[in-house]
Tab-separated table of C-alpha atoms in Angstrom:
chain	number	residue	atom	x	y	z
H	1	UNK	CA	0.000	0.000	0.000
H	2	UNK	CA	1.345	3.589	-1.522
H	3	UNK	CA	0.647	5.711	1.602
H	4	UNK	CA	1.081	8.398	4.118
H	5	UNK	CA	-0.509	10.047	6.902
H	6	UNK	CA	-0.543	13.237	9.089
H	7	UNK	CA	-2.598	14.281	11.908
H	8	UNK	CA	-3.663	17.106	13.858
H	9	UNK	CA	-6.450	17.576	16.377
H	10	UNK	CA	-8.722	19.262	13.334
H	11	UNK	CA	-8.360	16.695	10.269
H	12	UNK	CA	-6.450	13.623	9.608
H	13	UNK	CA	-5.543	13.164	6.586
H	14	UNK	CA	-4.162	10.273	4.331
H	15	UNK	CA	-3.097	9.693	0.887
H	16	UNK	CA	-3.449	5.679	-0.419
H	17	UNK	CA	-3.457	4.725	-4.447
H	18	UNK	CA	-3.939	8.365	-5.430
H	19	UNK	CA	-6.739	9.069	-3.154
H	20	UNK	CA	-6.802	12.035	0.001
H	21	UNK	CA	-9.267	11.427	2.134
H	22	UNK	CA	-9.531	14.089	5.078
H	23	UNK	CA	-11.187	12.860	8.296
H	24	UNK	CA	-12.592	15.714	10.099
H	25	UNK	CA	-11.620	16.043	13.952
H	26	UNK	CA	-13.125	17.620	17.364
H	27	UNK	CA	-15.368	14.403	17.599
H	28	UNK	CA	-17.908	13.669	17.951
H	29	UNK	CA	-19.803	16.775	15.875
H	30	UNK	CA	-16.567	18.063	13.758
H	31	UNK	CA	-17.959	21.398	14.237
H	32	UNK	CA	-16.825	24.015	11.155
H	33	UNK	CA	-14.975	26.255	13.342
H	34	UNK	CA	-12.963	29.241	12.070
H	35	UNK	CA	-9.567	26.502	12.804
H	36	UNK	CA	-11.517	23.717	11.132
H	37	UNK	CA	-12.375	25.861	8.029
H	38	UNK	CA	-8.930	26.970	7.609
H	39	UNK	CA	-7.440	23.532	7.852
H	40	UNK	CA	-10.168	22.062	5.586
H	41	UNK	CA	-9.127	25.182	3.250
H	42	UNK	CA	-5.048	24.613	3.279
H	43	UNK	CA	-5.572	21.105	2.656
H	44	UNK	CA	-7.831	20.863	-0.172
H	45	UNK	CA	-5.378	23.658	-1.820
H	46	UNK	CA	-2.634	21.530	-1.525
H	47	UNK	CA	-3.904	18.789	-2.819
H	48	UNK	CA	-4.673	20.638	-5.993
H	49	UNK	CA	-1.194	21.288	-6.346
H	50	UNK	CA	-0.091	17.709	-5.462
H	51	UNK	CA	0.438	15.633	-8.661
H	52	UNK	CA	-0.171	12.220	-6.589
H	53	UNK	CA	-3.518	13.472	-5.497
H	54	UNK	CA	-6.153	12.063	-8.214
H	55	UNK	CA	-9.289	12.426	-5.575
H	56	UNK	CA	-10.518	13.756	-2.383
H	57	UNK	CA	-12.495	12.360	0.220
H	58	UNK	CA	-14.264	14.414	2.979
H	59	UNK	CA	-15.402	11.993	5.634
H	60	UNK	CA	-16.461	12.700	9.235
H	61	UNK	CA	-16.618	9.764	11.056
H	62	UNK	CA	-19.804	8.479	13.452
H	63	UNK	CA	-23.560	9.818	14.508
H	64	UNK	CA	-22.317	13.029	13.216
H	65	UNK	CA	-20.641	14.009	9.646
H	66	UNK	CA	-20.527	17.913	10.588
H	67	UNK	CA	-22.683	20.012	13.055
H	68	UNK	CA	-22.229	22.966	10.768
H	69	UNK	CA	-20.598	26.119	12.238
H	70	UNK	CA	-19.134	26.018	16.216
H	71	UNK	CA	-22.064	27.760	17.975
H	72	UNK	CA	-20.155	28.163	21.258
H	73	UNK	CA	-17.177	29.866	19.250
H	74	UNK	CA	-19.956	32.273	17.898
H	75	UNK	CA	-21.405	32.566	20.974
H	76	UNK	CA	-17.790	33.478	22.216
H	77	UNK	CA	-17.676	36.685	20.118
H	78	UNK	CA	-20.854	37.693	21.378
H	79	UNK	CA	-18.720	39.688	23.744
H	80	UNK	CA	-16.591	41.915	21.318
H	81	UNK	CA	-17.280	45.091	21.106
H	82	UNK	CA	-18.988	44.842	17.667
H	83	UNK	CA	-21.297	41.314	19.176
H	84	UNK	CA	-19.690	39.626	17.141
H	85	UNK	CA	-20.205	41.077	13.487
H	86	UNK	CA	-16.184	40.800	12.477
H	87	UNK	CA	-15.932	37.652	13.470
H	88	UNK	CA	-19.149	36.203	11.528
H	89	UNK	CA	-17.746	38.023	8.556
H	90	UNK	CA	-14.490	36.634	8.800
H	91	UNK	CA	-15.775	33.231	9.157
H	92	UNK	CA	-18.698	32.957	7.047
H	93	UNK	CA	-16.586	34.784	4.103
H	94	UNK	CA	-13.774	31.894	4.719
H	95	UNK	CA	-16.063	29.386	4.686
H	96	UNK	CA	-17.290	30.040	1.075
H	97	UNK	CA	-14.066	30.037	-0.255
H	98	UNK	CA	-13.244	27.039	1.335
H	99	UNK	CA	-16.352	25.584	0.187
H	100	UNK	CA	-15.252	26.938	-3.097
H	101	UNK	CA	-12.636	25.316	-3.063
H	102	UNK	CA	-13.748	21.965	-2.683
H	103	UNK	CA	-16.095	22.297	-5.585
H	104	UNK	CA	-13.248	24.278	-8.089
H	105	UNK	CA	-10.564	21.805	-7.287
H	106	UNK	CA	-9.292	20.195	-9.937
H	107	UNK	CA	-9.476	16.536	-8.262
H	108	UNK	CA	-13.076	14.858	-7.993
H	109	UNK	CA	-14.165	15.570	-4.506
H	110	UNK	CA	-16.258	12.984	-2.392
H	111	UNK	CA	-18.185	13.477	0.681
H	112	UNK	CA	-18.150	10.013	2.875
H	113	UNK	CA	-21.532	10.230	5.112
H	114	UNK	CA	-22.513	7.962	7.948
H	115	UNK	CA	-24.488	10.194	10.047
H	116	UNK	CA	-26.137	13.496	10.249
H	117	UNK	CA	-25.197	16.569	8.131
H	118	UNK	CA	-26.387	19.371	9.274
H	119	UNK	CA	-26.326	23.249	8.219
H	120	UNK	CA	-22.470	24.297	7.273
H	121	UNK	CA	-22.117	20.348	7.604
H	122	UNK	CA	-24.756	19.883	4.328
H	123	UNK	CA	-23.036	22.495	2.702
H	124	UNK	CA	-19.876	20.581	2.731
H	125	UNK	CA	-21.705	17.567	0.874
H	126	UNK	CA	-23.389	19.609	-1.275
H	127	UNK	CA	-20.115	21.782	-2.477
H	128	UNK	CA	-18.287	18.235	-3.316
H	129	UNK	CA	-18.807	17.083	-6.651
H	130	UNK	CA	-19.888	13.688	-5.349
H	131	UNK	CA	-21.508	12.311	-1.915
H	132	UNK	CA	-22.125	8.628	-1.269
H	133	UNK	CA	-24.259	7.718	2.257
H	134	UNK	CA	-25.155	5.169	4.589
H	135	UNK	CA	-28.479	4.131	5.176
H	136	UNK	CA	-27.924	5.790	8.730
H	137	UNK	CA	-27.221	9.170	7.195
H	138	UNK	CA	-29.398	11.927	7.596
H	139	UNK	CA	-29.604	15.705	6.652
H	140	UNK	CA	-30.912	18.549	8.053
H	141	UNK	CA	-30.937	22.870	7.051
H	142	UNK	CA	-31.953	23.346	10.871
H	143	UNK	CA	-30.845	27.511	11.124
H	144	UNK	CA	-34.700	28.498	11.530
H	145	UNK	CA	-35.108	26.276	14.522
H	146	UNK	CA	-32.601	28.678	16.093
H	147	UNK	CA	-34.269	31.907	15.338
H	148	UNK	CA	-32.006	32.372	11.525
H	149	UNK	CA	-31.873	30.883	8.583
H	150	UNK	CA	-29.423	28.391	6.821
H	151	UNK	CA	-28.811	31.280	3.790
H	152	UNK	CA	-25.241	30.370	3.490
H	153	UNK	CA	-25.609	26.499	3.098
H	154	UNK	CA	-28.197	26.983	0.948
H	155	UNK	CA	-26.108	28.465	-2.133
H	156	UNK	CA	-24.393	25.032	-1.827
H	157	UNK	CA	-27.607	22.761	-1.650
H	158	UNK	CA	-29.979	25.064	-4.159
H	159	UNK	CA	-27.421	23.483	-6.612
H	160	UNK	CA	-27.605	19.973	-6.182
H	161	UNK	CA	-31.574	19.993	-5.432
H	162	UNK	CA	-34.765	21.273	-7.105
H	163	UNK	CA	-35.909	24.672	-5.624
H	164	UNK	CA	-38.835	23.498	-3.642
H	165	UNK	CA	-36.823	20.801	-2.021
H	166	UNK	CA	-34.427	23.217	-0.751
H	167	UNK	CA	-36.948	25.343	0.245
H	168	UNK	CA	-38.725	22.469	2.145
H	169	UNK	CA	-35.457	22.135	4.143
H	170	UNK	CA	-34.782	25.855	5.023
H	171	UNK	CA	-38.552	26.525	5.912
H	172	UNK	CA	-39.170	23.378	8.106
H	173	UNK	CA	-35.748	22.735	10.164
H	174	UNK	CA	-36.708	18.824	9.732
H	175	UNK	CA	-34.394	15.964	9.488
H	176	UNK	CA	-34.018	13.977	6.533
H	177	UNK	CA	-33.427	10.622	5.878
H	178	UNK	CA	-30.581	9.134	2.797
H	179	UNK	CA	-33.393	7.400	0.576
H	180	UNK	CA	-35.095	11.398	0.668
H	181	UNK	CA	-31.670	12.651	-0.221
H	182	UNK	CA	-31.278	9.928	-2.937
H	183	UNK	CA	-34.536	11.051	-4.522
H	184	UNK	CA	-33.531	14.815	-4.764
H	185	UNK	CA	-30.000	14.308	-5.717
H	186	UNK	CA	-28.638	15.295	-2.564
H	187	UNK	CA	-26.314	12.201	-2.691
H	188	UNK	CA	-25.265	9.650	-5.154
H	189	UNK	CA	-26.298	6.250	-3.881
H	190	UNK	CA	-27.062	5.339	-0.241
H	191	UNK	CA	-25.658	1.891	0.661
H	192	UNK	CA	-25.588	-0.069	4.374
H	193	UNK	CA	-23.380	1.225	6.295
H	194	UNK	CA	-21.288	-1.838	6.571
H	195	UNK	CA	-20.286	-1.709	2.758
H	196	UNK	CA	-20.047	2.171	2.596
H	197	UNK	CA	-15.767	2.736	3.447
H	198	UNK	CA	-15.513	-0.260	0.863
H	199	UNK	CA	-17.430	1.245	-2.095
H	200	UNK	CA	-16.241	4.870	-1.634
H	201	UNK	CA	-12.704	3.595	-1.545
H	202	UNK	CA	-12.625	1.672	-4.505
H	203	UNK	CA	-14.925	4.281	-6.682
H	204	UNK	CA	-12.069	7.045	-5.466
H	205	UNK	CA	-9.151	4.714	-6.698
H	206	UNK	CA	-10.887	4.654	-9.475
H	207	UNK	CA	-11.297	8.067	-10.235
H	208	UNK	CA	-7.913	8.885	-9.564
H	209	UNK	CA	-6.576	6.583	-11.853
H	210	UNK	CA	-8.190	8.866	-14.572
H	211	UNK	CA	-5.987	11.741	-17.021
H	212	UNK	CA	-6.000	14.423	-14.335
H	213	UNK	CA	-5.507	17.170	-17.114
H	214	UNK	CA	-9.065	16.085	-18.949
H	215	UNK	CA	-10.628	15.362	-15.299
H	216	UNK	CA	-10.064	19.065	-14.032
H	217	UNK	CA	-11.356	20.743	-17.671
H	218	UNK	CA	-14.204	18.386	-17.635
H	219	UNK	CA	-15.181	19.374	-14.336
H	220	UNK	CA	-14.363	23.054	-14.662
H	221	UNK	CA	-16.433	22.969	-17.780
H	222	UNK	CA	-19.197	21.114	-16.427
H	223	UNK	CA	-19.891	23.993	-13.420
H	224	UNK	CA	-19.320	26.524	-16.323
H	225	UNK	CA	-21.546	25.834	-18.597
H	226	UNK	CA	-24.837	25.002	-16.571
H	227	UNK	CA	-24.694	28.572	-16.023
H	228	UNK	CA	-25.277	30.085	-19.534
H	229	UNK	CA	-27.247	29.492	-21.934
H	230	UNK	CA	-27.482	26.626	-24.466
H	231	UNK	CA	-25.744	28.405	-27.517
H	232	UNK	CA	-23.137	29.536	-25.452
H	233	UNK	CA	-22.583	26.180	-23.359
H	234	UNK	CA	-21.926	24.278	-26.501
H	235	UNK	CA	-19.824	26.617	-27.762
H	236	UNK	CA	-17.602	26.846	-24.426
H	237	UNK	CA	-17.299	22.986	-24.485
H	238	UNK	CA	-16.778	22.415	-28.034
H	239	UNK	CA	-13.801	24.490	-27.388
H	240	UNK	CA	-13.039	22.448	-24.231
H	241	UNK	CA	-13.888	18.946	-25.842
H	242	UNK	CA	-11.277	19.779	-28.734
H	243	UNK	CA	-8.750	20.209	-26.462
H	244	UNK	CA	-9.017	17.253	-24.523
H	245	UNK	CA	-8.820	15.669	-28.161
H	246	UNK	CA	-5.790	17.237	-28.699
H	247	UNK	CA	-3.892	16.433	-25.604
H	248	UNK	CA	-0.452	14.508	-26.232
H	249	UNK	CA	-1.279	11.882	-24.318
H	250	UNK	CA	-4.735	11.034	-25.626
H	251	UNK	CA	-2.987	11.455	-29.335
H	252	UNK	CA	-0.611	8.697	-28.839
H	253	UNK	CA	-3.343	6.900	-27.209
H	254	UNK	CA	-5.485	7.299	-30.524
H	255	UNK	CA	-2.411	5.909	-32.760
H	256	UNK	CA	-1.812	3.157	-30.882
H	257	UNK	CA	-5.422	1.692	-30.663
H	258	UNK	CA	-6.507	3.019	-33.548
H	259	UNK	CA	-3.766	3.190	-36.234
């Protein structure tokens, strides 16, 4: 086994057959503190950059995938002389550009879920590009149970799901289950939990054994061009598609199965 491993007390993270999977810390809720968004942030920018990097997986282990944002550390700042208002904006605007991030890497991105995601912590599955679940998993946009309103993690989840499912979420506070994500595209597939770990690893490995060049235009063109309109998206991935056809490695590919 190709790997390596480093820990600190906010994310684990190890690289095995091309594949970084970052295990969030601060069990058991892996709360999205300023420190946790920051680490999240550095690491998923590195592995851009890292050449034996071909995927990412974002897992947070147990009842509890992410509680969203650390409400004692907001609570904390309730004190400063502002209540808090420069602190929120520093960590709300860090968060969506880590959440950014995640989506814009280069790499596929996968989010590994065996329990609840809730509020920041749904916004992290939603920004990845992927998100398998166990049939333990749930989901939840709970801010208006707490006199606000998940706006933030919505951008992230108004993207994966139809309107007036997101809408349901925000507007209720409920809890919902993996087959209910399934159906709205929240997630992928939802599989037991005992066979979970196995499939994401192996669908990972796979994906990172792909032409990393091709895999970040495809994805970068992908996000691009659901947001114009039809003439123009064809137009932006013809342009895209002909390059991929041109690459030097897909060329000598060509000649030697084809010529």
């Amino acid at each position: 086994m190709d790997s390596s491993a480093a820990e600190t007390h906010l994310i684990e993270t190890t690289l095995d057959a091309g594949v970084l999977t970052l295990t969030l810390g601060a069990a058991p809720a892996h709360p999205l503190s300023l420190a946790m968004i920051d680490a999240l942030h550095s690491a998923i920018t590195h592995a851009a950059d890292n050449p034996e990097v071909g995927a990412i997986v974002i897992h947070g282990p147990g009842k509890i995938f992410c509680a969203g944002h650390d409400l004692k550390e907001i609570a904390h700042h309730r004190d400063d002389g502002d209540a808090g208002r420069g602190y929120l904006k520093r960590l709300f605007s860090r968060c969506g550009e880590m959440m950014q991030a995640l989506t814009h890497s280069p790499k596929p991105t996968i989010a590994m879920v065996e329990g609840i995601a809730t509020a920041g912590g749904l916004q992290l599955v939603a920004a990845c590009d992927l998100a398998y679940a166990a049939d333990t998993a749930t989901f939840c946009l709970p801010g208006i149970n707490n006199k606000g309103f998940c706006t933030t993690p919505g951008v992230a989840v108004a993207r994966n799901v139809a309107r007036k499912d997101v809408m349901e979420m925000l507007l209720s506070g409920d809890t919902y289950d993996a087959q209910w994500a399934r159906e709205t595209g929240l997630v992928n597939r939802v599989l037991p939990q005992a066979e979970l770990h196995d499939f994401v690893r192996s669908f990972a490995t796979k994906l990172a054994a792909r032409h990393g060049s091709n895999v970040a235009d495809g994805k970068r063109t992908l996000y691009r061009q659901l947001e114009m309109p039809l003439d123009q998206a064809y137009a932006h991935a013809t342009q895209v598609m002909i390059g991929h056809f041109m690459d030097r490695e897909l060329i000598e590919h060509d000649r030697e199965r084809w010529g």
